[in-house]
CSV table of C-alpha atoms and ligand atoms in Angstrom, one decimal:
chain,number,residue,atom,x,y,z
A,1,UNK,CA,-23.9,-36.8,4.0
A,2,UNK,CA,-22.5,-33.3,4.2
A,3,UNK,CA,-23.7,-31.1,1.3
A,4,UNK,CA,-22.1,-28.2,-0.5
A,5,UNK,CA,-25.1,-26.1,0.6
A,6,UNK,CA,-24.5,-26.9,4.2
A,7,UNK,CA,-20.9,-25.8,4.0
A,8,UNK,CA,-21.7,-22.6,2.2
A,9,UNK,CA,-24.5,-21.7,4.6
A,10,UNK,CA,-22.0,-22.2,7.5
A,11,UNK,CA,-19.4,-20.1,5.8
A,12,UNK,CA,-21.8,-17.3,5.4
A,13,UNK,CA,-21.4,-16.7,9.1
A,14,UNK,CA,-17.8,-15.6,8.6
A,15,UNK,CA,-17.7,-11.9,8.0
A,16,UNK,CA,-14.7,-10.0,6.6
A,17,UNK,CA,-14.5,-7.1,9.1
A,18,UNK,CA,-13.0,-4.7,6.6
A,19,UNK,CA,-15.2,-5.5,3.6
A,20,UNK,CA,-18.3,-5.9,5.8
A,21,UNK,CA,-19.6,-8.9,3.8
A,22,UNK,CA,-19.5,-12.6,4.4
A,23,UNK,CA,-16.8,-14.6,2.7
A,24,UNK,CA,-19.3,-16.5,0.4
A,25,UNK,CA,-20.9,-13.3,-0.9
A,26,UNK,CA,-17.4,-11.9,-1.4
A,27,UNK,CA,-16.6,-14.9,-3.6
A,28,UNK,CA,-13.7,-16.0,-1.5
A,29,UNK,CA,-14.7,-19.6,-1.3
A,30,UNK,CA,-13.2,-21.7,-4.1
A,31,UNK,CA,-12.5,-25.3,-5.0
A,32,UNK,CA,-14.9,-26.7,-2.4
A,33,UNK,CA,-14.6,-30.5,-2.1
A,34,UNK,CA,-16.5,-32.8,0.2
A,35,UNK,CA,-15.6,-36.5,0.6
A,36,UNK,CA,-16.6,-38.9,3.4
A,37,UNK,CA,-17.0,-36.0,5.9
A,38,UNK,CA,-13.7,-34.4,4.9
A,39,UNK,CA,-14.2,-30.8,3.6
A,40,UNK,CA,-11.5,-29.0,1.7
A,41,UNK,CA,-11.7,-25.5,0.2
A,42,UNK,CA,-9.6,-22.5,-0.7
A,43,UNK,CA,-10.2,-19.0,0.6
A,44,UNK,CA,-9.1,-16.6,-2.2
A,45,UNK,CA,-8.5,-13.3,-0.4
A,46,UNK,CA,-8.1,-9.9,-2.1
A,47,UNK,CA,-4.6,-9.4,-0.8
A,48,UNK,CA,-1.8,-11.6,0.6
A,49,UNK,CA,-1.3,-8.8,3.1
A,50,UNK,CA,-4.8,-9.3,4.5
A,51,UNK,CA,-4.7,-8.1,8.2
A,52,UNK,CA,-7.3,-10.6,9.2
A,53,UNK,CA,-6.0,-13.6,7.2
A,54,UNK,CA,-5.5,-15.9,10.2
A,55,UNK,CA,-8.8,-14.9,11.9
A,56,UNK,CA,-10.7,-15.7,8.7
A,57,UNK,CA,-9.0,-19.1,8.3
A,58,UNK,CA,-9.7,-20.0,11.9
A,59,UNK,CA,-13.3,-18.9,11.8
A,60,UNK,CA,-13.9,-20.7,8.5
A,61,UNK,CA,-12.5,-23.9,10.0
A,62,UNK,CA,-14.6,-23.6,13.1
A,63,UNK,CA,-18.0,-23.1,11.4
A,64,UNK,CA,-17.5,-26.0,9.0
A,65,UNK,CA,-16.2,-28.3,11.7
A,66,UNK,CA,-19.5,-27.6,13.6
A,67,UNK,CA,-21.6,-29.1,10.8
A,68,UNK,CA,-22.8,-32.6,11.9
A,69,UNK,CA,-20.9,-35.3,10.0
A,70,UNK,CA,-17.8,-33.2,9.3
A,71,UNK,CA,-14.7,-35.1,10.4
A,72,UNK,CA,-11.9,-32.9,9.0
A,73,UNK,CA,-11.5,-29.4,7.5
A,74,UNK,CA,-8.7,-28.3,5.3
A,75,UNK,CA,-8.5,-24.6,4.3
A,76,UNK,CA,-5.9,-23.3,1.9
A,77,UNK,CA,-5.3,-19.6,1.9
A,78,UNK,CA,-4.6,-17.9,-1.4
A,79,UNK,CA,-4.9,-14.3,-2.6
A,80,UNK,CA,-5.5,-12.5,-5.8
A,81,UNK,CA,-5.3,-8.7,-5.8
A,82,UNK,CA,-8.1,-7.1,-7.7
A,83,UNK,CA,-7.4,-4.2,-10.0
A,84,UNK,CA,-8.7,-0.6,-9.8
A,85,UNK,CA,-11.3,-0.1,-12.4
A,86,UNK,CA,-10.3,2.0,-15.4
A,87,UNK,CA,-12.1,5.3,-15.7
A,88,UNK,CA,-13.3,7.0,-18.8
A,89,UNK,CA,-10.4,8.3,-20.8
A,90,UNK,CA,-7.8,6.9,-18.4
A,91,UNK,CA,-6.3,3.5,-18.8
A,92,UNK,CA,-4.3,1.4,-16.3
A,93,UNK,CA,-0.7,0.5,-17.0
A,94,UNK,CA,-1.1,-3.0,-18.5
A,95,UNK,CA,-0.4,-5.6,-15.8
A,96,UNK,CA,-0.4,-3.1,-13.0
A,97,UNK,CA,-3.4,-3.5,-10.7
A,98,UNK,CA,-3.1,-0.7,-8.3
A,99,UNK,CA,-1.2,2.6,-8.3
A,100,UNK,CA,-0.8,4.2,-4.9
A,101,UNK,CA,0.8,7.6,-4.6
A,102,UNK,CA,2.4,8.4,-1.3
A,103,UNK,CA,2.3,12.2,-0.7
A,104,UNK,CA,3.1,14.7,2.0
A,105,UNK,CA,2.7,18.4,2.6
A,106,UNK,CA,6.1,19.2,3.8
A,107,UNK,CA,9.5,17.6,2.9
A,108,UNK,CA,11.5,15.7,5.4
A,109,UNK,CA,8.5,14.1,7.1
A,110,UNK,CA,9.8,10.6,6.1
A,111,UNK,CA,7.7,10.1,3.0
A,112,UNK,CA,10.5,8.2,1.1
A,113,UNK,CA,11.4,6.1,4.2
A,114,UNK,CA,7.7,5.2,4.5
A,115,UNK,CA,7.3,4.4,0.8
A,116,UNK,CA,10.4,2.1,0.8
A,117,UNK,CA,9.5,0.3,3.9
A,118,UNK,CA,5.9,-0.2,2.8
A,119,UNK,CA,6.9,-1.5,-0.6
A,120,UNK,CA,9.3,-4.0,1.0
A,121,UNK,CA,6.8,-5.0,3.7
A,122,UNK,CA,4.1,-5.6,1.0
A,123,UNK,CA,6.5,-7.7,-1.1
A,124,UNK,CA,7.3,-9.8,2.0
A,125,UNK,CA,3.7,-10.8,2.3
A,126,UNK,CA,3.9,-12.3,-1.2
A,127,UNK,CA,2.5,-9.4,-3.2
A,128,UNK,CA,4.1,-8.3,-6.5
A,129,UNK,CA,5.3,-4.7,-5.8
A,130,UNK,CA,6.8,-1.8,-7.7
A,131,UNK,CA,8.2,1.4,-6.4
A,132,UNK,CA,8.4,4.5,-8.5
A,133,UNK,CA,10.5,7.3,-7.0
A,134,UNK,CA,9.1,10.4,-8.6
A,135,UNK,CA,10.5,12.7,-5.9
A,136,UNK,CA,12.5,14.6,-8.5
A,137,UNK,CA,13.9,17.1,-6.0
A,138,UNK,CA,15.3,14.5,-3.6
A,139,UNK,CA,15.2,11.0,-5.0
A,140,UNK,CA,16.4,9.0,-2.0
A,141,UNK,CA,14.9,5.6,-2.8
A,142,UNK,CA,18.1,4.2,-4.4
A,143,UNK,CA,20.0,5.1,-1.2
A,144,UNK,CA,17.4,3.7,1.2
A,145,UNK,CA,17.2,0.4,-0.8
A,146,UNK,CA,21.0,0.2,-1.4
A,147,UNK,CA,20.7,0.2,-5.2
A,148,UNK,CA,24.0,0.7,-6.9
A,149,UNK,CA,23.2,-0.6,-10.4
A,150,UNK,CA,21.5,1.3,-13.2
A,151,UNK,CA,18.4,0.2,-14.9
A,152,UNK,CA,19.0,-1.4,-18.3
A,153,UNK,CA,17.0,-1.1,-21.5
A,154,UNK,CA,14.6,-4.0,-22.1
A,155,UNK,CA,12.6,-5.0,-25.2
A,156,UNK,CA,9.7,-2.7,-24.5
A,157,UNK,CA,11.2,0.0,-22.3
A,158,UNK,CA,13.4,0.5,-19.3
A,159,UNK,CA,13.8,-2.6,-17.1
A,160,UNK,CA,13.3,-1.6,-13.4
A,161,UNK,CA,16.0,-2.6,-10.9
A,162,UNK,CA,15.1,-5.3,-8.4
A,163,UNK,CA,15.7,-4.4,-4.7
A,164,UNK,CA,14.7,-6.9,-2.1
A,165,UNK,CA,11.9,-8.2,-4.4
A,166,UNK,CA,10.6,-4.8,-5.3
A,167,UNK,CA,10.8,-3.4,-8.9
A,168,UNK,CA,12.3,0.1,-8.6
A,169,UNK,CA,12.6,3.1,-10.9
A,170,UNK,CA,13.9,6.3,-9.6
A,171,UNK,CA,14.4,9.9,-10.9
A,172,UNK,CA,17.8,9.5,-9.2
A,173,UNK,CA,18.9,7.1,-11.9
A,174,UNK,CA,18.6,9.8,-14.5
A,175,UNK,CA,19.9,12.9,-12.6
A,176,UNK,CA,23.5,13.4,-11.7
A,177,UNK,CA,23.9,13.9,-7.9
A,178,UNK,CA,25.6,17.2,-8.5
A,179,UNK,CA,22.8,18.4,-10.8
A,180,UNK,CA,19.9,20.6,-9.5
A,181,UNK,CA,16.6,20.0,-11.1
A,182,UNK,CA,15.1,23.2,-12.5
A,183,UNK,CA,12.3,21.8,-14.7
A,184,UNK,CA,9.2,23.4,-16.0
A,185,UNK,CA,5.9,21.6,-15.9
A,186,UNK,CA,6.1,19.9,-19.3
A,187,UNK,CA,9.5,18.3,-18.5
A,188,UNK,CA,8.1,16.9,-15.2
A,189,UNK,CA,5.0,15.6,-17.1
A,190,UNK,CA,7.4,13.9,-19.6
A,191,UNK,CA,9.2,12.2,-16.8
A,192,UNK,CA,6.0,10.9,-15.2
A,193,UNK,CA,4.8,9.7,-18.6
A,194,UNK,CA,8.1,7.9,-19.2
A,195,UNK,CA,7.9,6.2,-15.7
A,196,UNK,CA,4.3,5.1,-16.4
A,197,UNK,CA,4.5,3.9,-20.0
A,198,UNK,CA,8.2,3.5,-20.7
A,199,UNK,CA,9.1,1.1,-17.9
A,200,UNK,CA,8.6,-2.7,-18.1
A,201,UNK,CA,6.7,-3.0,-14.9
A,202,UNK,CA,5.3,-6.4,-15.8
A,203,UNK,CA,2.6,-7.9,-13.5
A,204,UNK,CA,2.3,-5.9,-10.3
A,205,UNK,CA,-0.3,-6.0,-7.5
A,206,UNK,CA,0.8,-2.6,-6.1
A,207,UNK,CA,2.8,0.2,-7.6
A,208,UNK,CA,3.8,2.6,-4.8
A,209,UNK,CA,4.7,6.1,-6.1
A,210,UNK,CA,7.0,8.3,-3.9
A,211,UNK,CA,5.9,11.8,-4.8
A,212,UNK,CA,7.8,15.1,-4.3
A,213,UNK,CA,6.3,17.0,-1.3
A,214,UNK,CA,3.5,19.4,-2.0
A,215,UNK,CA,1.0,19.9,-4.7
A,216,UNK,CA,2.9,20.4,-8.0
A,217,UNK,CA,3.1,19.3,-11.6
A,218,UNK,CA,4.2,15.7,-10.8
A,219,UNK,CA,1.1,15.1,-8.7
A,220,UNK,CA,-1.1,16.8,-11.3
A,221,UNK,CA,0.3,14.7,-14.2
A,222,UNK,CA,0.0,11.5,-12.3
A,223,UNK,CA,-3.7,12.1,-11.5
A,224,UNK,CA,-4.4,13.1,-15.1
A,225,UNK,CA,-2.8,10.1,-16.7
A,226,UNK,CA,-3.9,7.0,-15.0
A,227,UNK,CA,-6.7,5.8,-12.7
A,228,UNK,CA,-5.1,5.9,-9.2
A,229,UNK,CA,-6.3,3.5,-6.5
A,230,UNK,CA,-5.9,6.1,-3.8
A,231,UNK,CA,-3.2,8.1,-2.0
A,232,UNK,CA,-1.6,7.6,1.3
A,233,UNK,CA,-0.6,10.9,3.1
A,234,UNK,CA,2.4,10.9,5.4
A,235,UNK,CA,2.7,13.6,8.1
A,236,UNK,CA,4.5,14.2,11.4
A,237,UNK,CA,2.2,14.8,14.3
A,238,UNK,CA,2.6,18.6,14.7
A,239,UNK,CA,-0.3,20.8,13.8
A,240,UNK,CA,1.8,22.8,11.4
A,241,UNK,CA,2.8,19.7,9.5
A,242,UNK,CA,-0.8,18.3,9.4
A,243,UNK,CA,-2.1,21.7,8.1
A,244,UNK,CA,0.2,21.4,5.1
A,245,UNK,CA,-0.5,17.7,4.7
A,246,UNK,CA,-4.2,18.7,4.4
A,247,UNK,CA,-3.4,20.7,1.3
A,248,UNK,CA,-2.0,17.6,-0.3
A,249,UNK,CA,-5.2,15.7,0.7
A,250,UNK,CA,-7.4,18.4,-0.8
A,251,UNK,CA,-5.5,18.4,-4.0
A,252,UNK,CA,-5.9,14.6,-4.4
A,253,UNK,CA,-9.6,14.8,-3.7
A,254,UNK,CA,-10.0,17.7,-6.2
A,255,UNK,CA,-8.3,15.5,-8.8
A,256,UNK,CA,-10.7,12.6,-8.0
A,257,UNK,CA,-8.0,10.5,-6.3
A,258,UNK,CA,-9.4,8.9,-3.2
A,259,UNK,CA,-7.5,9.0,0.1
A,260,UNK,CA,-6.6,5.6,1.4
A,261,UNK,CA,-5.4,7.0,4.7
A,262,UNK,CA,-3.0,9.0,6.8
A,263,UNK,CA,0.3,7.7,8.2
A,264,UNK,CA,1.8,9.4,11.2
A,265,UNK,CA,5.6,9.3,11.1
A,266,UNK,CA,8.0,10.2,14.0
A,267,UNK,CA,4.9,9.7,16.1
A,268,UNK,CA,6.7,9.2,19.4
A,269,UNK,CA,10.2,8.5,20.7
A,270,UNK,CA,11.1,5.5,22.8
A,271,UNK,CA,14.3,5.9,24.7
A,272,UNK,CA,16.5,3.0,23.8
A,273,UNK,CA,18.0,3.0,27.3
A,274,UNK,CA,15.1,3.3,29.7
A,275,UNK,CA,12.2,2.4,27.3
A,276,UNK,CA,10.2,5.5,28.3
A,277,UNK,CA,7.9,6.8,25.6
A,278,UNK,CA,7.9,10.5,24.9
A,279,UNK,CA,5.4,12.3,22.6
A,280,UNK,CA,7.9,14.9,21.6
A,281,UNK,CA,5.7,16.3,18.8
A,282,UNK,CA,2.5,16.3,20.7
A,283,UNK,CA,-0.1,13.6,20.5
A,284,UNK,CA,-3.6,13.1,19.1
A,285,UNK,CA,-3.1,15.3,16.1
A,286,UNK,CA,-3.3,12.5,13.6
A,287,UNK,CA,-6.5,11.1,15.1
A,288,UNK,CA,-8.1,14.5,15.0
A,289,UNK,CA,-6.9,15.1,11.4
A,290,UNK,CA,-8.1,11.7,10.2
A,291,UNK,CA,-11.5,12.4,11.7
A,292,UNK,CA,-11.7,15.8,10.2
A,293,UNK,CA,-10.6,14.4,6.8
A,294,UNK,CA,-12.9,11.4,7.1
A,295,UNK,CA,-9.9,9.2,6.2
A,296,UNK,CA,-8.5,6.1,8.1
A,297,UNK,CA,-5.5,6.5,10.2
A,298,UNK,CA,-3.4,3.7,8.8
A,299,UNK,CA,-0.9,3.7,11.7
A,300,UNK,CA,1.9,5.4,13.6
A,301,UNK,CA,5.6,5.0,13.2
A,302,UNK,CA,8.0,5.8,16.1
A,303,UNK,CA,10.9,8.2,15.8
A,304,UNK,CA,13.7,5.6,16.1
A,305,UNK,CA,17.4,5.8,15.4
A,306,UNK,CA,17.2,2.3,13.9
A,307,UNK,CA,14.9,3.5,11.1
A,308,UNK,CA,17.4,6.2,10.1
A,309,UNK,CA,20.4,3.9,10.4
A,310,UNK,CA,18.8,1.1,8.4
A,311,UNK,CA,17.8,3.6,5.6
A,312,UNK,CA,21.3,5.0,5.5
A,313,UNK,CA,22.8,1.6,5.3
A,314,UNK,CA,20.6,0.7,2.3
A,315,UNK,CA,18.6,-2.0,4.0
A,316,UNK,CA,15.2,-0.7,5.3
A,317,UNK,CA,14.3,-1.5,8.9
A,318,UNK,CA,11.6,-4.0,7.9
A,319,UNK,CA,14.5,-6.2,6.7
A,320,UNK,CA,17.3,-5.0,8.8
A,321,UNK,CA,15.6,-5.4,12.2
A,322,UNK,CA,12.3,-7.3,11.4
A,323,UNK,CA,11.5,-8.0,15.1
A,324,UNK,CA,11.7,-4.3,16.1
A,325,UNK,CA,8.7,-2.3,17.0
A,326,UNK,CA,9.5,0.0,14.1
A,327,UNK,CA,9.3,-3.0,11.6
A,328,UNK,CA,6.1,-4.1,13.2
A,329,UNK,CA,4.6,-0.6,12.8
A,330,UNK,CA,5.5,-0.6,9.1
A,331,UNK,CA,4.1,-4.1,8.6
A,332,UNK,CA,0.8,-3.2,10.3
A,333,UNK,CA,0.5,-0.1,8.1
A,334,UNK,CA,1.2,-2.2,4.9
A,335,UNK,CA,-1.6,-4.6,5.9
A,336,UNK,CA,-4.0,-1.7,6.6
A,337,UNK,CA,-3.1,0.0,3.4
A,338,UNK,CA,-3.7,-3.3,1.4
A,339,UNK,CA,-7.1,-3.7,3.2
A,340,UNK,CA,-8.0,-0.1,2.2
A,341,UNK,CA,-7.1,-0.9,-1.4
A,342,UNK,CA,-9.4,-4.0,-1.3
A,343,UNK,CA,-12.2,-1.9,0.3
A,344,UNK,CA,-11.9,0.8,-2.3
A,345,UNK,CA,-11.9,-1.6,-5.3
A,346,UNK,CA,-14.9,-3.5,-3.9
A,347,UNK,CA,-16.8,-0.2,-3.4
A,348,UNK,CA,-16.0,0.9,-6.9
A,349,UNK,CA,-17.1,-2.4,-8.4
A,350,UNK,CA,-20.4,-2.0,-6.6
A,351,UNK,CA,-21.0,1.7,-7.3
A,352,UNK,CA,-18.7,2.9,-10.1
A,353,UNK,CA,-17.5,6.4,-9.3
A,354,UNK,CA,-17.9,9.0,-11.9
A,355,UNK,CA,-14.4,10.2,-12.5
A,356,UNK,CA,-13.5,13.3,-14.4
A,357,UNK,CA,-10.8,13.1,-17.0
A,358,UNK,CA,-8.8,16.2,-17.9
Q,1,ADP,P1,11.0,12.8,2.9
Q,1,ADP,O1,10.9,11.8,1.8
Q,1,ADP,O2,9.6,13.2,3.5
Q,1,ADP,O3,11.7,14.1,2.5
Q,1,ADP,P2,12.8,11.0,4.2
Q,1,ADP,O4,12.1,9.7,4.1
Q,1,ADP,O5,13.9,11.3,3.2
Q,1,ADP,O6,11.8,12.2,4.1
Q,1,ADP,O7,13.3,11.2,5.7
Q,1,ADP,C1,14.1,12.3,6.1
Q,1,ADP,C2,15.1,11.9,7.2
Q,1,ADP,O8,14.5,11.4,8.4
Q,1,ADP,C3,16.0,10.7,6.7
Q,1,ADP,O9,17.3,10.9,7.2
Q,1,ADP,C4,15.3,9.5,7.3
Q,1,ADP,O10,16.2,8.4,7.6
Q,1,ADP,C5,14.8,10.1,8.7
Q,1,ADP,N1,13.6,9.4,9.1
Q,1,ADP,C6,12.4,9.3,8.5
Q,1,ADP,N2,11.5,8.7,9.3
Q,1,ADP,C7,12.1,8.4,10.5
Q,1,ADP,C8,11.8,7.8,11.7
Q,1,ADP,N3,10.5,7.3,11.9
Q,1,ADP,N4,12.7,7.7,12.7
Q,1,ADP,C9,14.0,8.2,12.5
Q,1,ADP,N5,14.4,8.8,11.4
Q,1,ADP,C10,13.5,8.9,10.4
């Protein structure tokens, strides 16, 4: 007779390489059933975008199959994204588990392109995703996601627009294209407040926030209003860009927002004709910066005509050309980002960080 104890002992051999714990300790094993040598259980992961999902499933099957008397193993994979812990004086948006700002030092490094592709990539893994375009000076998310409709009022606030399975609110919905934004701090803070509390976000696993470049009032307000899971920083590889990106990173850390990682955009160019790879903006800068910043390098995105064309046509490259190396790069970064969210939330559950509220 195969016992529950035997199965759990076997499953303790399976380690999550990101969370550095075994899957039993992590509480992943659910609904364990043993009947006549047939073992069935569910692995409840912390994200549907788990980068090692297949590996965990395969290893769990193997170790249980090796128990004498086991004839068949059935593993069902599910995921439940855990929320960031609320911190003193700061409450989560009800129903929204993780808020992830995407920042950059300079403008034009591809922050909006990255935010949109990551949001869509995460949604395609099965996660519930929102995208808040708070880039007040150049709100390009509606263009990148091909949104033509306006958000409508709902019962409890503005109803976000659905684009490819992502719930979207953009500053661009509320500013005429021919209007320049010349707002003082309190106006910007009001917009952020509206976007946080006046929008019917519903249940979300991840809310990605596309920030304006730099270290201004929007960033400050966001950090002061809600507990953020952590920021992703986008930069191009040149030293000058990375130096400015570092200022954004320092700001987030000063405001007690952890850094989930660095994303290098326009990393290298692959000639569409001969396939030769050219590091036009130098190479190795992101690795050096990530090491200096003690933050993970989440991945690198090539400089590719297809990325720009897809964005201009209103269908991000992860959907427009899903088998391209560019789409693969975005998907890998989305998985790595989701893993960092899980790591961060687990760490905080184990050793709650003291956060300062302003
Ligand atoms: P930011 O939000 O940092 O200002 P955008 O995302 O608006 O930058 O990108 C600026 C321009 O660069 C856009 O035209 C966009 O399509 C293009 N772009 C961004 N990333 C890439 C890339 N990896 N390859 C090719 N073009 C890109």
